[in-house]
PDB file of C-alpha atoms and ligand atoms in Angstrom:
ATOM      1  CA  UNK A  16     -91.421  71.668 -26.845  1.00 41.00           C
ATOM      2  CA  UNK A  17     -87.712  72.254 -25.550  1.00 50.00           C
ATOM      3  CA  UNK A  18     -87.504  73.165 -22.226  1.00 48.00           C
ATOM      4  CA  UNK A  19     -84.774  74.722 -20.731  1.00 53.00           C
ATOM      5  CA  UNK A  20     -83.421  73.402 -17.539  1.00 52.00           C
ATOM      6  CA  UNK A  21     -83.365  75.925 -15.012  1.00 51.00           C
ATOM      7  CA  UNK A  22     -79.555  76.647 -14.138  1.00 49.00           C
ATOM      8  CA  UNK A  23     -80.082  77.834 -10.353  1.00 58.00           C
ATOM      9  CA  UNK A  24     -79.023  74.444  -8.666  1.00 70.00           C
ATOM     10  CA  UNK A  25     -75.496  72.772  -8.368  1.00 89.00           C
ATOM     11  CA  UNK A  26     -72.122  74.374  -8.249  1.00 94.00           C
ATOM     12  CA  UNK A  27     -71.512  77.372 -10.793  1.00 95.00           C
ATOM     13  CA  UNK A  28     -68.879  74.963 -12.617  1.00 95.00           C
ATOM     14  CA  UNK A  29     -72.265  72.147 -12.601  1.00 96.00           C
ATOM     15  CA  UNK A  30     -74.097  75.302 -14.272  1.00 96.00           C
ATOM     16  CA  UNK A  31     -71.375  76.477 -16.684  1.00 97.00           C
ATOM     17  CA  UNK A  32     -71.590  72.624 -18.004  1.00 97.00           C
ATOM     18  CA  UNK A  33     -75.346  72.768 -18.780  1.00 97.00           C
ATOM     19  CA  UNK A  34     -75.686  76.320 -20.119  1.00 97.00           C
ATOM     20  CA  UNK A  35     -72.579  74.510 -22.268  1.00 98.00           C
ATOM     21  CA  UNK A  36     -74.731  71.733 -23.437  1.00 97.00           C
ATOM     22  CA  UNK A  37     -77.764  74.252 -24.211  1.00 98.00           C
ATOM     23  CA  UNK A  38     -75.662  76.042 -25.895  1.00 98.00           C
ATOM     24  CA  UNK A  39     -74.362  73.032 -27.868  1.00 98.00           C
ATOM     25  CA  UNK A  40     -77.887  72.016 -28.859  1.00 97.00           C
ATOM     26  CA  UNK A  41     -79.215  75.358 -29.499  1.00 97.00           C
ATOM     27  CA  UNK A  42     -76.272  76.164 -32.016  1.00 97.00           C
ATOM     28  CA  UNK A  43     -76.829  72.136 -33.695  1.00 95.00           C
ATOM     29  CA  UNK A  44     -77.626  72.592 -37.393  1.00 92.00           C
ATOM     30  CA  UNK A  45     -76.933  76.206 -38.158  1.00 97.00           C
ATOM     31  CA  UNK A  46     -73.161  77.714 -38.901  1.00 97.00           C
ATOM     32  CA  UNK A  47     -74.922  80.941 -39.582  1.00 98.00           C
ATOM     33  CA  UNK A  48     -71.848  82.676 -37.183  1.00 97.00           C
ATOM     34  CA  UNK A  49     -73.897  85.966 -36.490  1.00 98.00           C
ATOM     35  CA  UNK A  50     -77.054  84.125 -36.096  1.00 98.00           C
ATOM     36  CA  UNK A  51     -75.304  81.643 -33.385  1.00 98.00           C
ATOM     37  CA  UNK A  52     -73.339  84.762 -32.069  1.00 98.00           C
ATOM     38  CA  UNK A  53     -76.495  86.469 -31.070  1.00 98.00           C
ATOM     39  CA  UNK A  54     -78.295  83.419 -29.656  1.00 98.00           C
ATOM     40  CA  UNK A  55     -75.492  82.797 -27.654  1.00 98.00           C
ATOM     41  CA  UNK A  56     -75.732  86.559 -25.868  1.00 98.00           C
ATOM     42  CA  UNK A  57     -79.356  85.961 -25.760  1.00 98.00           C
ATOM     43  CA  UNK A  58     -78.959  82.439 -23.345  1.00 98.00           C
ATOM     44  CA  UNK A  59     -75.719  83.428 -21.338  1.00 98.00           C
ATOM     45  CA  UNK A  60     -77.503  86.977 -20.903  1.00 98.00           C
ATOM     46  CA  UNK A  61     -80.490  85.256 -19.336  1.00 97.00           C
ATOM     47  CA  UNK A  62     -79.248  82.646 -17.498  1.00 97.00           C
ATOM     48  CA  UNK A  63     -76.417  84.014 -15.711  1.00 97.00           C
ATOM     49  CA  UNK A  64     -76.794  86.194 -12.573  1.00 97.00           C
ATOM     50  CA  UNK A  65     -75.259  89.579 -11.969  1.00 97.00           C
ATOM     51  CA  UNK A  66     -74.587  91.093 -15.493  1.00 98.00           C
ATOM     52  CA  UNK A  67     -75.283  94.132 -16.993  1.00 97.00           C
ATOM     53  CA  UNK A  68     -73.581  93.898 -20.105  1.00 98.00           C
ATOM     54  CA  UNK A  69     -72.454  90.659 -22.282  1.00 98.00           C
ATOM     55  CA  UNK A  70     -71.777  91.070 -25.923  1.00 98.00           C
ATOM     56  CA  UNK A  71     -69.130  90.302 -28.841  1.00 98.00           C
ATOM     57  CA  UNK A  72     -66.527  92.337 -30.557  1.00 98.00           C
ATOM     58  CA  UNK A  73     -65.156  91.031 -33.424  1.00 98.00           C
ATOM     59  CA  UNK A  74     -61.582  91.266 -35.310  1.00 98.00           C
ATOM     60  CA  UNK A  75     -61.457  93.885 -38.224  1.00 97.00           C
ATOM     61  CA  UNK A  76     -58.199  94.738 -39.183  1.00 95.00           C
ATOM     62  CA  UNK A  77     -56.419  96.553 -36.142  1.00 94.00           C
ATOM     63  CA  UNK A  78     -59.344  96.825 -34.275  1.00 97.00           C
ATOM     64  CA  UNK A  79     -62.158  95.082 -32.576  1.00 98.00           C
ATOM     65  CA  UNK A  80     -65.711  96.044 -34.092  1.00 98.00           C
ATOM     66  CA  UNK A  81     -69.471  95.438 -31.934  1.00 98.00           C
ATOM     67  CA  UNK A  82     -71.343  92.565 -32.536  1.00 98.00           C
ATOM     68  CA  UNK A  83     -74.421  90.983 -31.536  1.00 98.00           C
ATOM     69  CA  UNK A  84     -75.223  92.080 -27.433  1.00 98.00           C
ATOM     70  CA  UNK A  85     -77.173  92.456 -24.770  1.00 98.00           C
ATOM     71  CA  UNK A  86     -77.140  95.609 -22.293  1.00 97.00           C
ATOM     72  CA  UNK A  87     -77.320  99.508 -22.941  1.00 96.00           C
ATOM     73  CA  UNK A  88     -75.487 100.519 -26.025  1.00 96.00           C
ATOM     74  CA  UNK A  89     -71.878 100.318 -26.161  1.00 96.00           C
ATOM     75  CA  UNK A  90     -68.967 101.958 -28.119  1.00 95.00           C
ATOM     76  CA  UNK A  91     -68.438 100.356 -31.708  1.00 97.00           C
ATOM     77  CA  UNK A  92     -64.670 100.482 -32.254  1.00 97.00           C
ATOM     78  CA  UNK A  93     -61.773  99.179 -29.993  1.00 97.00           C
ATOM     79  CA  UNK A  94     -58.209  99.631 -31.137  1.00 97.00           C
ATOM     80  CA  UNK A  95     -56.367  96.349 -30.581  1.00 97.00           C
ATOM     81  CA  UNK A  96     -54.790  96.890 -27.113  1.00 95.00           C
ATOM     82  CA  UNK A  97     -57.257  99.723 -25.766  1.00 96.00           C
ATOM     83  CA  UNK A  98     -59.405  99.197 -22.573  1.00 96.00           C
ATOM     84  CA  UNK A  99     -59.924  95.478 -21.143  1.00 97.00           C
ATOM     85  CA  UNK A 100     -60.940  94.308 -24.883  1.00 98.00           C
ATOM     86  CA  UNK A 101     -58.584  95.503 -26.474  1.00 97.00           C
ATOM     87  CA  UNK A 102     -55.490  94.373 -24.353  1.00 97.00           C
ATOM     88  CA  UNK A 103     -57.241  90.451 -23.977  1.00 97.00           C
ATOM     89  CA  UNK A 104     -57.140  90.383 -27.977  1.00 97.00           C
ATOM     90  CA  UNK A 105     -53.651  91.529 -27.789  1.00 97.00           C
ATOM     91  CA  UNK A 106     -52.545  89.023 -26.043  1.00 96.00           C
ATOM     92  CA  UNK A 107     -55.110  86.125 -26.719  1.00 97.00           C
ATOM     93  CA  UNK A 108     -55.729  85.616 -23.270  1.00 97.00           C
ATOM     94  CA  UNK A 109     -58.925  85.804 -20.934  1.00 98.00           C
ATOM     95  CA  UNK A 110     -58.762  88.808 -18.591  1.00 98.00           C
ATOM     96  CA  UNK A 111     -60.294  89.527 -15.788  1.00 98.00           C
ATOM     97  CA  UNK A 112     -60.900  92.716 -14.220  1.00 97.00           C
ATOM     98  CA  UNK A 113     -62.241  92.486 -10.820  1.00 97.00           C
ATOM     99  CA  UNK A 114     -62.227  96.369 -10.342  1.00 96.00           C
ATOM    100  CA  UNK A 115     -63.011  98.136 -13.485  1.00 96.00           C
ATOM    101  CA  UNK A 116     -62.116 101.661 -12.154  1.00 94.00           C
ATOM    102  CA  UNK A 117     -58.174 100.313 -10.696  1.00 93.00           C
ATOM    103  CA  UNK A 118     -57.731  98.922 -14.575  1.00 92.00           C
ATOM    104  CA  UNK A 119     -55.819 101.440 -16.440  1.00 88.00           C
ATOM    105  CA  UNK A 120     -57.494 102.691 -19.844  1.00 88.00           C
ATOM    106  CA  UNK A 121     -60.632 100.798 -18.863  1.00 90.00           C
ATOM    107  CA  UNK A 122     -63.492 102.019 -21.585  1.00 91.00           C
ATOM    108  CA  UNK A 123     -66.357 102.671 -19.414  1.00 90.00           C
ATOM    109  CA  UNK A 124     -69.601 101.874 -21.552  1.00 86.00           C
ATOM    110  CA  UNK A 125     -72.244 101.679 -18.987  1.00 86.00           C
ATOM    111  CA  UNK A 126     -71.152 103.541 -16.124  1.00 89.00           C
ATOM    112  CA  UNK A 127     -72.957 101.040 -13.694  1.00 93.00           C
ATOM    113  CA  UNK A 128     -70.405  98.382 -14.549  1.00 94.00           C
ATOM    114  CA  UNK A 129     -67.641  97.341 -11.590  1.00 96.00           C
ATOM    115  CA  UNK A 130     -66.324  94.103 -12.870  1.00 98.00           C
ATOM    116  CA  UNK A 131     -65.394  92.602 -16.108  1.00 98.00           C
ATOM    117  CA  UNK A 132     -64.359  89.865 -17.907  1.00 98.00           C
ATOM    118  CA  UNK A 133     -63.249  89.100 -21.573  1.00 98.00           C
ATOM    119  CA  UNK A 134     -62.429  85.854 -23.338  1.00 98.00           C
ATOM    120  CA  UNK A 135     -60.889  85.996 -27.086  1.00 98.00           C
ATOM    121  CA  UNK A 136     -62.043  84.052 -29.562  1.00 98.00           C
ATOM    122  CA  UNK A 137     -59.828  81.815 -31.270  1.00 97.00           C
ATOM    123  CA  UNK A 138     -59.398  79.502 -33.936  1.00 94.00           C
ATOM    124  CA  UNK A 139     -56.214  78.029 -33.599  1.00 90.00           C
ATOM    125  CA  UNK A 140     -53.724  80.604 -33.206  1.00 88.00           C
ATOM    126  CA  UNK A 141     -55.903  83.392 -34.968  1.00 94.00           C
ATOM    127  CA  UNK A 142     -58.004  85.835 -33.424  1.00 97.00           C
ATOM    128  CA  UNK A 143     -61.476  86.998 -34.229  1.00 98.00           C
ATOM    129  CA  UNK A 144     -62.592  88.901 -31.623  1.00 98.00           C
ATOM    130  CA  UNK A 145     -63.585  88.626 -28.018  1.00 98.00           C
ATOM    131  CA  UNK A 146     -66.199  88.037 -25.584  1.00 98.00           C
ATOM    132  CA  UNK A 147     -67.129  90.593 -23.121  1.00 98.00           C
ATOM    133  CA  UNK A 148     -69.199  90.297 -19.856  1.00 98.00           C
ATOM    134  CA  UNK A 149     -70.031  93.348 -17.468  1.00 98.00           C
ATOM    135  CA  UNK A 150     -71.433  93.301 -13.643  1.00 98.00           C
ATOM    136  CA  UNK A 151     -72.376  95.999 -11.956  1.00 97.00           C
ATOM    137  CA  UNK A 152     -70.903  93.458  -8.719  1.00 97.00           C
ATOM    138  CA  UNK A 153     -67.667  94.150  -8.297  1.00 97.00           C
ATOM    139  CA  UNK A 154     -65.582  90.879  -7.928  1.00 98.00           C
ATOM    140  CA  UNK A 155     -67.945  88.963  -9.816  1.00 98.00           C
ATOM    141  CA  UNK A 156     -65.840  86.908 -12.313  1.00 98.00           C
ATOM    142  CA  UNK A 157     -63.815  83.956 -11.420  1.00 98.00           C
ATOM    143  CA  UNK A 158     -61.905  80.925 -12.512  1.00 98.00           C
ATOM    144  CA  UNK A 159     -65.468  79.107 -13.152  1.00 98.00           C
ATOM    145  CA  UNK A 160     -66.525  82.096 -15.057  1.00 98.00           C
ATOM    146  CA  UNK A 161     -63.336  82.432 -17.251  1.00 98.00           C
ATOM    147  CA  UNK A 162     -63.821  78.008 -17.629  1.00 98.00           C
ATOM    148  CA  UNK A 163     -67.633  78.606 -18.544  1.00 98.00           C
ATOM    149  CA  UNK A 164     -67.149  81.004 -21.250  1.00 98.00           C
ATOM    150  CA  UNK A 165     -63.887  79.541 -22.956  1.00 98.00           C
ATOM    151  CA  UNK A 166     -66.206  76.365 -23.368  1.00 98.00           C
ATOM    152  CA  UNK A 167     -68.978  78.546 -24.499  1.00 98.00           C
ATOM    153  CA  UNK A 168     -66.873  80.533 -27.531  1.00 98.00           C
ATOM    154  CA  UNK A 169     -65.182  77.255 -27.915  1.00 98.00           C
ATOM    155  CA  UNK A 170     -68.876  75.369 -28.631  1.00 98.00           C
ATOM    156  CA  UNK A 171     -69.433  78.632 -31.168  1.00 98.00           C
ATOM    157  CA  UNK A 172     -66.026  78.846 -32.996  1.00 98.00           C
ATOM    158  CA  UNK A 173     -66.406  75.099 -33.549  1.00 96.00           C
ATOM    159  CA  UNK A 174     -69.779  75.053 -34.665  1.00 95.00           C
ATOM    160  CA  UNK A 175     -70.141  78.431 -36.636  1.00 97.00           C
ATOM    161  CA  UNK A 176     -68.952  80.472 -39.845  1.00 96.00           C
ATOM    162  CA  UNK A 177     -67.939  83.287 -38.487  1.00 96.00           C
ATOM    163  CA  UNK A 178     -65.813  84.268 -41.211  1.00 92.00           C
ATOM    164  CA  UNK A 179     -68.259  87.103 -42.662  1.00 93.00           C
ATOM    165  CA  UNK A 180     -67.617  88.659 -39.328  1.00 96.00           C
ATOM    166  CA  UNK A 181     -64.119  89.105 -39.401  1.00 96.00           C
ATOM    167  CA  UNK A 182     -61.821  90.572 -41.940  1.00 92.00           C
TER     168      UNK A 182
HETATM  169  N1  SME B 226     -65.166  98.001 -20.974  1.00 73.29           N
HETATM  170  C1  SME B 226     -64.684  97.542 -22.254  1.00 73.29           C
HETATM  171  C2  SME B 226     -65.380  98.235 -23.398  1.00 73.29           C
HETATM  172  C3  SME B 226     -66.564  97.522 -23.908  1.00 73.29           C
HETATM  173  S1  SME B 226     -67.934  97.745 -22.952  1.00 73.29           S
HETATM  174  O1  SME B 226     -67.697  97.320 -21.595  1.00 73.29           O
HETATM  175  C4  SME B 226     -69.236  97.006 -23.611  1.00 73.29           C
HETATM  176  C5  SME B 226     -63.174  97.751 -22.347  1.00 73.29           C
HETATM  177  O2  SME B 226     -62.587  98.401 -21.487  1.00 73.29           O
HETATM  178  O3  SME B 226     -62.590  97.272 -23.303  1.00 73.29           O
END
């Protein structure tokens, strides 16, 4: 039987690069893109301290639809350029928010989350959605973070379909 390694020792960048390689081994085999999409929230969700909240929107048209999470419900539909998801698809570029409540038009979900971070998923030059991560920490995202998960949609966009997801 598999085992996963637990991911509490070594640096958080040490960490990042095994949950990458679980990830990598999990996802081997299967391009099923909203199979892999939801595995993937299932073993970042567990393994990584401090969250409250780490799901995917994906690209439909002019906005940015929910996908496969963990946490307490969230809103479905993001117009491309609304809140902290919206504005990282925009401009295809990770964004951290260290405060949520100092972020202007910041779409408050789960009113225990302080800190955010999003990562868009690319192929190329085109989008198809984003990653989102909550904490109820403010401060809690990073440069290791923002590293960790581009390799992590990077292992998923590589190894997965995901064009039944996006339109
Ligand atoms: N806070 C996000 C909305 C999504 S929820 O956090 C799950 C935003 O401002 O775009």
């Amino acid at each position: 039987m598999l085992v996963a390694k637990p991911t509490t020792a070594g640096t958080k960048e040490e960490r990042y690069g095994e949950l990458t390689q679980e990830l990598a081994a999990l996802l081997a085999g299967e391009t099923d893109g909203l199979a892999n999409a939801a595995n993937l929230t299932a073993l970042y969700f567990g393994a990584l301290p401090e969250l409250n909240w780490l799901g995917f929107y994906f690209l439909r048209g002019s906005e940015l639809v929910l996908g496969p999470f963990q946490g307490k419900v969230a809103c479905v539909r993001i117009a491309l350029g609304r809140g902290v998801c919206g504005t990282a698809a925009r401009e295809r570029k990770t964004i951290i928010v260290p405060d949520v409540h100092a972020f202007p038009g910041h779409i408050a979900c789960d009113a225990t989350s302080r800190s955010e971070i999003v990562v868009p998923l690319l192929e190329g030059e085109r989008l198809l959605g984003v990653l989102d991560l909550d904490s109820p920490r403010e401060n809690r995202f990073d440069a290791d973070d923002q590293l960790g998960l581009q390799a992590a949609v990077g292992v998923l966009v590589r190894s997965s379909d995901l064009s039944r997801l996006v339109g």
